[in-house]
CSV table of C-alpha atoms and ligand atoms in Angstrom, one decimal:
chain,number,residue,atom,x,y,z
R,10,MET,CA,20.6,9.6,-22.6
R,11,SER,CA,22.4,5.6,-21.8
R,12,THR,CA,21.6,2.9,-23.2
R,13,ARG,CA,21.7,1.0,-20.6
R,14,GLY,CA,18.0,0.4,-20.3
R,15,LEU,CA,18.0,3.0,-16.9
R,16,ILE,CA,15.4,4.3,-15.4
R,17,LEU,CA,14.4,6.6,-12.5
R,18,GLY,CA,11.0,5.6,-10.4
R,19,ILE,CA,9.1,8.7,-8.4
R,20,GLU,CA,6.6,7.7,-6.2
R,21,SER,CA,4.2,9.4,-4.1
R,22,SER,CA,1.0,8.6,-3.3
R,23,CYS,CA,0.1,7.9,0.0
R,24,ASP,CA,2.9,8.0,3.1
R,25,GLU,CA,6.5,7.2,1.7
R,26,THR,CA,8.4,9.7,-0.8
R,27,ALA,CA,11.2,6.9,-2.3
R,28,ALA,CA,13.3,7.7,-5.9
R,29,ALA,CA,14.4,3.9,-7.4
R,30,VAL,CA,16.7,3.8,-10.3
R,31,VAL,CA,16.3,-0.1,-11.8
R,32,GLU,CA,18.6,-0.8,-15.0
R,33,ARG,CA,15.6,-3.1,-17.4
R,34,GLY,CA,12.8,-3.2,-15.4
R,35,ALA,CA,14.9,-6.5,-14.2
R,36,ARG,CA,17.8,-4.8,-11.8
R,37,THR,CA,17.9,-2.3,-8.6
R,38,VAL,CA,20.5,0.2,-9.2
R,39,SER,CA,19.5,2.1,-6.0
R,40,SER,CA,16.5,2.2,-4.1
R,41,VAL,CA,15.9,5.1,-1.2
R,42,VAL,CA,12.3,5.7,1.1
R,43,ALA,CA,12.2,9.0,2.6
R,44,SER,CA,8.8,7.6,5.9
R,45,GLN,CA,6.6,9.7,7.1
R,46,ILE,CA,5.8,7.0,10.1
R,47,ALA,CA,6.9,9.1,12.1
R,48,THR,CA,5.7,12.2,11.5
R,49,HIS,CA,1.7,9.9,10.9
R,50,ALA,CA,2.7,7.9,13.9
R,51,ARG,CA,0.7,9.9,17.4
R,52,TYR,CA,-2.3,10.7,14.7
R,53,GLY,CA,-2.7,6.3,14.3
R,54,GLY,CA,-3.3,7.0,11.2
R,55,VAL,CA,-2.0,9.1,7.7
R,56,VAL,CA,-2.9,12.9,7.7
R,57,PRO,CA,-3.4,14.4,3.7
R,58,GLU,CA,-2.5,17.9,4.4
R,59,LEU,CA,1.1,16.1,6.7
R,60,ALA,CA,1.5,13.5,3.9
R,61,SER,CA,1.6,16.2,1.1
R,62,ARG,CA,4.1,18.2,3.1
R,63,GLU,CA,6.3,16.1,4.0
R,64,HIS,CA,6.6,15.1,-0.1
R,65,LEU,CA,7.6,18.1,-0.4
R,66,ARG,CA,10.3,18.7,1.8
R,67,ALA,CA,11.3,14.5,0.7
R,68,ILE,CA,11.3,15.2,-3.5
R,69,VAL,CA,14.3,16.5,-4.2
R,70,PRO,CA,16.4,15.7,-1.9
R,71,VAL,CA,15.4,11.9,-2.1
R,72,VAL,CA,16.4,11.8,-5.6
R,73,ARG,CA,19.6,13.0,-5.0
R,74,ALA,CA,20.5,10.1,-3.2
R,75,ALA,CA,18.6,8.1,-5.7
R,76,LEU,CA,21.1,9.6,-8.7
R,77,ALA,CA,24.4,9.1,-6.3
R,78,GLN,CA,23.7,5.9,-5.0
R,79,ALA,CA,22.7,4.4,-8.4
R,80,ARG,CA,26.0,6.4,-9.5
R,81,ILE,CA,24.8,8.5,-12.1
R,82,THR,CA,22.9,12.0,-12.9
R,83,LEU,CA,19.9,13.0,-14.9
R,84,ALA,CA,22.0,12.7,-17.9
R,85,ASP,CA,22.6,9.2,-17.9
R,86,LEU,CA,18.2,8.2,-17.5
R,87,ASP,CA,16.5,6.8,-20.0
R,88,ALA,CA,13.2,7.3,-18.7
R,89,ILE,CA,11.4,8.6,-15.6
R,90,ALA,CA,8.3,7.0,-14.4
R,91,VAL,CA,6.1,8.6,-11.3
R,92,THR,CA,3.0,7.0,-9.5
R,93,ALA,CA,0.2,8.7,-11.4
R,94,GLY,CA,-2.8,7.3,-9.6
R,95,PRO,CA,-4.4,5.6,-7.4
R,96,GLY,CA,-3.9,7.8,-4.1
R,97,LEU,CA,-3.8,11.4,-1.7
R,98,ALA,CA,-3.9,13.8,-4.4
R,99,GLY,CA,-1.9,16.6,-2.4
R,100,ALA,CA,0.4,12.8,-2.1
R,101,LEU,CA,0.3,12.0,-6.0
R,102,LEU,CA,0.5,16.1,-7.0
R,103,VAL,CA,4.4,16.3,-6.0
R,104,GLY,CA,5.2,12.9,-7.5
R,105,VAL,CA,3.3,14.0,-10.7
R,106,THR,CA,4.1,17.5,-10.6
R,107,TYR,CA,8.2,17.1,-9.8
R,108,ALA,CA,9.0,13.8,-12.2
R,109,LYS,CA,6.9,15.8,-14.8
R,110,ALA,CA,10.0,19.0,-15.1
R,111,LEU,CA,12.2,16.8,-14.4
R,112,ALA,CA,11.5,14.7,-17.8
R,113,PHE,CA,10.7,18.3,-19.3
R,114,ALA,CA,13.5,19.8,-18.2
R,115,GLN,CA,15.9,16.5,-19.1
R,116,GLY,CA,14.1,15.7,-22.6
R,117,LEU,CA,13.6,12.4,-21.4
R,118,PRO,CA,10.2,10.4,-22.1
R,119,LEU,CA,7.5,10.6,-18.4
R,120,VAL,CA,5.6,7.0,-17.5
R,121,ALA,CA,2.7,6.5,-15.9
R,122,VAL,CA,2.7,3.7,-13.4
R,123,ASN,CA,-0.9,3.0,-11.6
R,124,HIS,CA,0.6,2.5,-8.0
R,125,LEU,CA,-1.1,-1.3,-8.3
R,126,GLU,CA,0.6,-2.0,-11.1
R,127,GLY,CA,3.8,-0.7,-9.9
R,128,HIS,CA,3.3,-4.0,-6.5
R,129,ILE,CA,2.6,-6.2,-8.7
R,130,HIS,CA,5.7,-6.0,-10.6
R,131,ALA,CA,7.7,-5.6,-7.3
R,132,VAL,CA,7.0,-9.6,-7.0
R,133,LEU,CA,7.9,-9.7,-10.9
R,134,LEU,CA,11.3,-7.2,-10.3
R,135,ASN,CA,12.5,-9.9,-8.0
R,136,GLU,CA,11.9,-12.5,-9.4
R,137,HIS,CA,14.2,-11.1,-12.4
R,138,GLU,CA,16.9,-10.5,-9.6
R,139,GLN,CA,16.4,-13.6,-7.7
R,140,GLU,CA,17.1,-15.2,-11.4
R,141,GLN,CA,20.2,-13.3,-12.2
R,142,ALA,CA,21.4,-14.4,-9.1
R,143,LEU,CA,20.7,-18.0,-9.5
R,144,GLN,CA,22.7,-18.1,-13.0
R,145,ALA,CA,25.4,-16.1,-11.7
R,146,VAL,CA,25.1,-19.4,-9.3
R,147,GLU,CA,24.6,-21.7,-12.7
R,148,GLU,CA,27.1,-20.0,-14.5
R,149,PRO,CA,31.2,-20.8,-12.9
R,150,ILE,CA,33.2,-17.9,-13.5
R,151,VAL,CA,36.2,-20.1,-14.7
R,152,LEU,CA,39.7,-18.6,-14.0
R,153,LYS,CA,43.1,-20.0,-14.5
R,154,GLY,CA,41.8,-23.5,-13.4
R,155,HIS,CA,39.2,-22.0,-9.9
R,156,ASP,CA,35.8,-22.3,-9.3
R,157,PHE,CA,35.0,-19.6,-8.5
R,158,SER,CA,31.1,-19.7,-8.9
R,159,ARG,CA,30.1,-19.3,-5.0
R,160,ALA,CA,31.1,-16.2,-5.0
R,161,ALA,CA,29.9,-15.3,-9.0
R,162,ASN,CA,27.0,-13.6,-8.2
R,163,THR,CA,28.5,-10.5,-6.6
R,164,THR,CA,31.1,-10.1,-9.7
R,165,LYS,CA,30.5,-7.5,-12.6
R,166,LYS,CA,30.0,-10.9,-14.9
R,167,SER,CA,26.5,-11.3,-12.9
R,168,ARG,CA,25.6,-7.9,-13.1
R,169,ALA,CA,25.6,-8.1,-17.2
R,170,LEU,CA,23.4,-11.6,-16.9
R,171,ALA,CA,21.0,-8.3,-17.2
R,172,PRO,CA,18.7,-10.4,-18.6
R,173,GLU,CA,15.8,-9.8,-21.3
R,174,ALA,CA,12.5,-8.3,-20.4
R,175,ASN,CA,9.7,-10.0,-19.8
R,176,SER,CA,11.7,-12.7,-20.6
R,177,PRO,CA,10.3,-15.9,-17.2
R,178,SER,CA,8.5,-14.8,-15.4
R,179,PRO,CA,5.8,-16.9,-13.0
R,180,SER,CA,3.3,-19.7,-15.1
R,181,GLU,CA,0.4,-17.7,-16.5
R,182,PRO,CA,-2.1,-16.2,-15.9
R,183,ALA,CA,-0.6,-15.4,-13.3
R,184,LEU,CA,-3.2,-14.5,-10.4
R,185,ALA,CA,-1.7,-11.3,-8.0
R,186,LEU,CA,-3.5,-10.1,-4.7
R,187,VAL,CA,-2.8,-6.6,-3.8
R,188,VAL,CA,-3.4,-6.3,-0.4
R,189,SER,CA,-1.9,-2.7,1.8
R,190,GLY,CA,-3.4,0.1,3.6
R,191,GLY,CA,-5.3,1.2,0.8
R,192,HIS,CA,-6.7,-1.7,-1.3
R,193,THR,CA,-6.8,-5.5,-1.7
R,194,HIS,CA,-7.7,-5.9,-5.2
R,195,LEU,CA,-7.3,-9.2,-7.3
R,196,TYR,CA,-5.8,-8.9,-10.8
R,197,LEU,CA,-5.4,-12.2,-13.3
R,198,VAL,CA,-2.8,-11.0,-15.3
R,199,ARG,CA,-1.3,-12.0,-17.8
R,200,PRO,CA,1.7,-10.8,-20.2
R,201,ALA,CA,0.8,-9.4,-23.9
R,202,HIS,CA,2.8,-8.0,-26.9
R,203,GLY,CA,5.6,-7.2,-24.7
R,204,THR,CA,3.8,-5.6,-21.7
R,205,TRP,CA,1.4,-7.3,-19.2
R,206,THR,CA,-3.4,-7.0,-19.3
R,207,TYR,CA,-4.7,-6.9,-14.7
R,208,LYS,CA,-8.3,-8.1,-15.4
R,209,LEU,CA,-9.8,-7.3,-12.5
R,210,VAL,CA,-12.1,-10.1,-10.7
R,211,GLY,CA,-12.0,-9.0,-7.4
R,212,ARG,CA,-11.6,-6.6,-4.4
R,213,THR,CA,-13.0,-5.7,-1.0
R,214,LEU,CA,-16.1,-3.3,-0.9
R,215,ASP,CA,-15.0,-1.4,1.7
R,216,ASP,CA,-11.9,-1.4,3.7
R,217,ALA,CA,-9.1,-2.4,2.5
R,218,ALA,CA,-7.1,-5.6,4.9
R,219,GLY,CA,-4.1,-3.3,5.5
R,220,GLU,CA,-6.9,-0.1,6.2
R,221,ALA,CA,-8.0,-3.1,9.0
R,222,TYR,CA,-4.4,-3.7,11.0
R,223,ASP,CA,-4.7,-0.4,11.6
R,224,LYS,CA,-7.8,0.5,11.9
R,225,VAL,CA,-7.4,-2.6,15.4
R,226,ALA,CA,-4.5,-2.4,16.4
R,227,LYS,CA,-5.0,1.8,17.2
R,228,LEU,CA,-8.2,0.4,18.7
R,229,LEU,CA,-6.0,-0.9,21.2
R,230,GLY,CA,-3.1,1.0,21.7
R,231,PHE,CA,-1.0,-0.2,19.7
R,232,GLY,CA,1.7,2.1,17.4
R,233,TYR,CA,0.5,3.0,13.9
R,234,PRO,CA,1.2,1.2,11.1
R,235,GLY,CA,-0.2,-1.3,12.9
R,236,GLY,CA,-0.2,-4.3,10.6
R,237,PRO,CA,3.4,-4.8,12.1
R,238,TRP,CA,2.3,-4.7,15.6
R,239,ILE,CA,-0.6,-7.1,15.1
R,240,ASP,CA,1.5,-9.4,12.9
R,241,ALA,CA,4.6,-9.4,16.4
R,242,LEU,CA,1.5,-9.8,18.9
R,243,SER,CA,0.1,-12.7,17.5
R,244,ARG,CA,3.3,-14.6,17.5
R,245,PHE,CA,2.0,-14.7,20.7
R,246,GLY,CA,-2.0,-15.7,21.2
R,247,ASN,CA,-4.4,-18.6,20.7
R,248,PRO,CA,-5.3,-18.3,17.7
R,249,LYS,CA,-8.2,-19.7,17.7
R,250,ALA,CA,-10.1,-17.7,21.1
R,251,VAL,CA,-12.0,-15.3,19.0
R,252,PRO,CA,-14.3,-16.9,16.6
R,253,PHE,CA,-14.3,-14.4,14.4
R,254,ALA,CA,-16.1,-14.3,10.8
R,255,PHE,CA,-15.8,-13.9,7.7
R,256,SER,CA,-19.9,-13.8,6.6
R,257,HIS,CA,-21.0,-14.6,2.5
R,258,ILE,CA,-21.9,-11.3,0.6
R,259,LYS,CA,-24.9,-11.3,-1.1
R,260,PRO,CA,-24.8,-10.2,-4.7
R,261,LYS,CA,-27.9,-8.8,-3.7
R,262,VAL,CA,-26.0,-6.1,-1.4
R,263,TYR,CA,-24.1,-4.5,-3.6
R,264,LEU,CA,-25.9,-4.9,-7.4
R,265,ALA,CA,-28.3,-2.6,-5.3
R,266,GLY,CA,-26.3,0.5,-5.1
R,267,LYS,CA,-26.2,-0.8,-1.7
R,268,VAL,CA,-22.0,-0.9,-1.4
R,269,PRO,CA,-20.8,1.9,0.8
R,270,ARG,CA,-19.4,4.8,-1.3
R,271,THR,CA,-15.6,4.5,0.0
R,272,LYS,CA,-12.1,5.3,-1.5
R,273,ALA,CA,-11.8,1.4,-2.4
R,274,ALA,CA,-14.9,1.4,-4.4
R,275,LYS,CA,-13.9,4.4,-6.0
R,276,THR,CA,-11.0,2.9,-7.1
R,277,ALA,CA,-12.8,0.3,-9.3
R,278,PRO,CA,-16.7,-1.5,-11.1
R,279,ILE,CA,-17.9,-3.8,-8.7
R,280,ALA,CA,-21.1,-4.5,-11.2
R,281,ASP,CA,-18.8,-7.4,-13.3
R,282,LEU,CA,-17.2,-9.0,-9.6
R,283,ASP,CA,-18.7,-12.7,-8.6
R,284,PRO,CA,-19.3,-11.5,-5.6
R,285,ARG,CA,-17.4,-15.0,-4.2
R,286,PHE,CA,-14.2,-12.8,-5.0
R,287,LEU,CA,-15.1,-9.6,-2.8
R,288,PHE,CA,-13.7,-9.1,0.9
R,289,SER,CA,-15.2,-7.0,3.3
R,290,PHE,CA,-12.9,-6.2,5.9
R,291,SER,CA,-15.5,-3.1,8.5
R,292,GLY,CA,-17.0,-6.6,9.4
R,293,ILE,CA,-14.5,-7.4,12.4
R,294,LYS,CA,-12.8,-3.8,12.4
R,295,THR,CA,-16.8,-3.4,14.1
R,296,ALA,CA,-16.3,-7.3,15.6
R,297,VAL,CA,-13.1,-6.1,17.9
R,298,LEU,CA,-14.4,-2.7,19.3
R,299,ARG,CA,-17.4,-5.0,20.3
R,300,TYR,CA,-15.4,-7.1,22.1
R,301,VAL,CA,-13.0,-4.8,23.2
R,302,GLU,CA,-16.4,-2.6,24.8
R,303,LEU,CA,-18.1,-6.0,26.0
R,304,HIS,CA,-14.3,-7.0,28.0
R,305,ILE,CA,-13.6,-4.3,29.2
R,306,LEU,CA,-10.9,-3.3,27.6
R,307,ARG,CA,-10.6,-0.2,26.6
R,308,GLU,CA,-9.8,2.0,29.6
R,309,GLU,CA,-6.3,-0.8,28.8
R,310,ALA,CA,-6.0,0.2,25.6
R,311,HIS,CA,-6.1,4.2,26.7
R,312,ASP,CA,-3.7,3.0,29.1
R,313,ARG,CA,-1.5,1.8,26.9
R,314,ALA,CA,-1.3,4.4,24.1
R,315,ALA,CA,-0.6,7.2,25.9
R,316,ARG,CA,2.8,5.3,27.8
R,317,LEU,CA,3.6,4.3,23.7
R,318,PHE,CA,3.2,7.6,22.8
R,319,ALA,CA,4.6,9.3,25.5
R,320,PRO,CA,7.4,12.4,24.2
R,321,ASN,CA,10.6,10.6,23.4
R,322,SER,CA,9.1,7.1,24.1
R,323,GLU,CA,10.6,4.3,21.2
R,324,ALA,CA,8.2,1.8,21.3
R,325,ARG,CA,8.4,-0.9,18.9
R,326,PRO,CA,6.5,-4.2,18.3
R,327,PRO,CA,7.6,-6.9,20.9
R,328,GLN,CA,10.0,-10.1,19.7
R,329,THR,CA,9.2,-12.2,22.3
R,330,LYS,CA,6.5,-13.3,24.0
R,331,GLU,CA,7.8,-11.2,27.7
R,332,GLU,CA,7.8,-7.8,25.6
R,333,ALA,CA,4.3,-8.7,24.3
R,334,LEU,CA,3.4,-9.2,27.5
R,335,ALA,CA,5.3,-6.3,29.3
R,336,LEU,CA,3.3,-4.4,26.9
R,337,CYS,CA,-0.5,-6.3,27.7
R,338,PRO,CA,-2.6,-9.1,29.0
R,339,GLN,CA,-3.0,-12.8,27.4
R,340,GLN,CA,-6.0,-11.6,26.7
R,341,ILE,CA,-5.4,-9.1,24.0
R,342,LEU,CA,-2.4,-11.6,22.7
R,343,ASP,CA,-5.5,-13.9,22.0
R,344,LEU,CA,-7.2,-11.3,20.5
R,345,ALA,CA,-5.1,-10.1,18.4
R,346,ALA,CA,-4.0,-13.8,16.9
R,347,SER,CA,-7.6,-14.6,15.8
R,348,PHE,CA,-8.1,-11.2,13.8
R,349,GLN,CA,-5.1,-12.3,12.2
R,350,CYS,CA,-5.8,-15.8,11.2
R,351,ALA,CA,-9.6,-14.7,10.7
R,352,VAL,CA,-8.4,-12.1,8.4
R,353,VAL,CA,-5.0,-13.6,6.4
R,354,GLY,CA,-7.7,-17.2,6.7
R,355,ASP,CA,-9.9,-14.8,4.5
R,356,LEU,CA,-7.6,-12.8,2.1
R,357,MET,CA,-7.1,-16.9,0.7
R,358,LYS,CA,-10.3,-19.1,1.0
R,359,LYS,CA,-11.0,-16.0,-1.7
R,360,SER,CA,-7.6,-15.3,-4.0
R,361,PHE,CA,-7.2,-19.7,-4.2
R,362,ALA,CA,-11.3,-19.9,-4.9
R,363,ALA,CA,-10.4,-17.1,-7.8
R,364,ALA,CA,-7.0,-18.6,-8.9
R,365,GLU,CA,-8.8,-21.9,-9.0
R,366,SER,CA,-12.0,-20.6,-11.3
R,367,LEU,CA,-10.1,-18.2,-13.7
R,368,GLY,CA,-7.0,-20.7,-14.0
R,369,ALA,CA,-3.9,-19.4,-13.3
R,370,ARG,CA,-1.5,-22.4,-12.7
R,371,SER,CA,0.5,-19.3,-9.6
R,372,ILE,CA,-0.1,-16.2,-6.9
R,373,LEU,CA,1.4,-13.5,-6.6
R,374,VAL,CA,0.9,-11.8,-2.7
R,375,THR,CA,2.0,-8.4,-2.3
R,376,GLY,CA,1.5,-4.9,-1.4
R,377,GLY,CA,2.2,-3.6,2.2
R,378,VAL,CA,-0.1,-7.0,3.7
R,379,ALA,CA,2.4,-9.6,2.1
R,380,ALA,CA,4.8,-8.6,4.6
R,381,ASN,CA,2.8,-10.8,7.1
R,382,ARG,CA,4.2,-13.7,8.5
R,383,GLU,CA,1.1,-15.6,9.5
R,384,LEU,CA,-0.2,-14.9,5.4
R,385,ARG,CA,3.3,-15.6,3.8
R,386,GLY,CA,3.7,-18.6,5.2
R,387,ARG,CA,-0.1,-20.0,5.2
R,388,PHE,CA,-0.6,-19.1,1.5
R,389,THR,CA,3.2,-21.1,0.2
R,390,ALA,CA,1.9,-23.7,2.4
R,391,GLU,CA,-2.1,-23.8,0.4
R,392,ALA,CA,0.3,-22.7,-2.8
R,393,ALA,CA,2.2,-26.4,-1.8
R,394,ARG,CA,-0.6,-28.0,-1.0
R,395,ARG,CA,-2.2,-26.6,-4.6
R,396,GLY,CA,0.3,-27.6,-6.1
R,397,LEU,CA,-0.3,-24.0,-7.6
R,398,ARG,CA,3.1,-21.7,-7.7
R,399,ILE,CA,4.1,-18.5,-5.4
R,400,ALA,CA,5.6,-16.1,-4.9
R,401,PHE,CA,6.1,-12.8,-2.8
R,402,PRO,CA,8.4,-9.3,-2.6
R,403,THR,CA,10.9,-9.1,-1.0
R,404,LEU,CA,10.4,-7.3,2.4
R,405,ALA,CA,11.1,-4.6,1.9
R,406,LEU,CA,9.8,-4.1,-2.1
R,407,SER,CA,6.1,-5.2,-0.3
R,408,THR,CA,5.8,-1.6,1.3
R,409,ASP,CA,5.6,1.1,-1.2
R,410,ASN,CA,9.1,1.7,-2.9
R,411,ALA,CA,10.0,3.6,-6.2
R,412,ALA,CA,11.8,1.0,-7.5
R,413,MET,CA,8.4,-0.7,-8.2
R,414,ILE,CA,7.0,2.0,-10.0
R,415,ALA,CA,10.3,2.0,-12.3
R,416,ALA,CA,10.0,-1.7,-12.6
R,417,ALA,CA,6.5,-1.3,-13.4
R,418,ALA,CA,7.6,1.7,-16.3
R,419,TRP,CA,10.0,-0.7,-18.6
R,420,PRO,CA,7.7,-2.3,-20.3
R,421,ARG,CA,5.8,1.0,-20.9
R,422,PHE,CA,8.6,2.8,-21.8
R,423,GLN,CA,9.4,-0.1,-24.7
R,424,ALA,CA,5.7,-0.4,-25.7
R,425,GLY,CA,6.4,3.7,-26.1
R,426,GLU,CA,3.9,4.1,-24.0
R,427,PHE,CA,4.1,7.7,-22.7
R,428,ALA,CA,2.3,10.6,-21.5
R,429,GLU,CA,1.5,13.0,-22.3
R,430,GLY,CA,2.0,16.3,-20.4
R,431,SER,CA,-1.2,16.7,-19.6
R,432,LEU,CA,-0.4,14.1,-17.2
R,433,SER,CA,-2.5,15.0,-14.0
R,434,GLY,CA,-2.6,12.6,-10.6
R,435,ASP,CA,-5.8,11.2,-10.5
R,436,PRO,CA,-7.2,9.5,-6.3
R,437,SER,CA,-9.0,6.7,-8.0
R,438,LEU,CA,-7.5,6.1,-11.6
R,439,ALA,CA,-7.7,2.2,-11.7
R,440,LEU,CA,-6.0,-0.3,-13.1
R,441,GLY,CA,-8.3,-3.1,-15.6
R,442,ARG,CA,-11.7,-4.1,-15.9
X,505,KG4,O1,1.9,-1.2,0.5
X,505,KG4,P1,1.9,-0.2,1.8
X,505,KG4,O2,3.0,0.4,2.4
X,505,KG4,O3,0.9,0.9,1.4
X,505,KG4,C1,-0.3,1.3,0.8
X,505,KG4,O4,0.0,1.1,-0.6
X,505,KG4,O5,-1.5,0.9,1.4
X,505,KG4,O6,0.9,-1.7,2.6
X,505,KG4,C2,0.8,-0.2,3.2
X,505,KG4,C3,0.1,-0.8,4.9
X,505,KG4,C4,-0.4,-0.6,6.1
X,505,KG4,O7,-2.2,-0.6,5.9
X,505,KG4,C5,0.3,-1.7,6.9
X,505,KG4,O8,-0.3,-1.6,8.7
X,505,KG4,C6,0.7,-2.9,6.5
X,505,KG4,O9,0.6,-1.9,5.4
X,505,KG4,N1,1.4,-3.6,7.2
X,505,KG4,C7,1.1,-5.3,7.4
X,505,KG4,C8,2.6,-5.4,8.1
X,505,KG4,N2,3.0,-4.5,7.7
X,505,KG4,C9,2.8,-3.0,7.1
X,505,KG4,N3,0.1,-5.3,8.1
X,505,KG4,C10,0.4,-6.8,8.4
X,505,KG4,N4,1.3,-7.7,9.1
X,505,KG4,C11,2.9,-6.8,8.4
X,505,KG4,N5,4.0,-7.5,8.3
X,506,ZN,ZN1,0.7,0.9,-1.9
């Protein structure tokens, strides 16, 4: 065991097998992600059985690669952290079983991390890393009369500047929007006695925002995951072309128990939530379907999917308007832009309303959909207008990774919150109440 505060994080809740080494919850020493996108792309979504099989194949090489990239061995670690849920049952089982075995064999403590907590810590980890880089620049290294401040963030000195855990983080309390393929949840986040508390204040009643992106992209004949496709296509379309609207969610509907029993509904209770902060993305998906049928676009989408998913096709989201128009007519670009504009608008409206009503002084946006260009731009502008601080993870930390799991484990490790030997993956694990 070392005194460096090195935690090995393991993540296998969905379709990425990931391992990372993070120092004191504040510096990524290594991060390896094995994506299963190629396996699931041809089915237009994650196939749980295939995901488990791929995790089994990848977990040992991915963990070895993370240790090698960090230039350490298992003996240098202080703890192992693993995603315990929510996620796919079989996928979680692979990571949890492997982490337990490794921790037992090495005599290391095991820390169980909620995947959503991991996404929130991706932002905090990013903040810590930016602070270190800044500090390194601000504290010039003066050597024989020369000022090396501009190069300082690449020196060993900058590495020694790792801040203490839980030191300056976003102004508290923070409102966190976790928006991904499996979740659209709002939390009020506060530091408390060395760790963090999470109060659930809003969530989707049905589909997650990322799920809507994936389903709409599939319907329009584009690739999986759909978010990066819709993101790229939207740049070239008119967001006002199709007036999608989100209806108000009536408290009676969900209190009367009429809420669909979906994946999302299982991971968080809804009874005490303010209906102003509830989301629903299944309606807009159906509205896009209606539009496609009404405008006889189905066949065109079908042909595109056949072209894009032909063997050896290396389809990727378009970078220019010409590339976009080579893939689809302007009408589809307008549809994609209108869908995205409506989804981002709804996420913004409810997140900022919650931040204002709950007295949050900063907003964190995280999860795969936080990689979206329009979302980042519009959230940033609105936060500036309201005088709120806003933070996103880097693009690499937005989608699933294990650095966020190792970072989230650090305060728990310090507080001695270790997992029991009986730990098992919980597909519906809830965070906060
Ligand atoms: O966080 P993540 O990697 O996995 C889950 O925990 O679900 O998020 C994956 C989701 C997918 O639904 C994907 O379509 C979406 O994030 N996504 C995006 C973008 N990049 C990924 N959605 C919108 N715009 C993007 N640029
Ligand atoms: Zn995720």
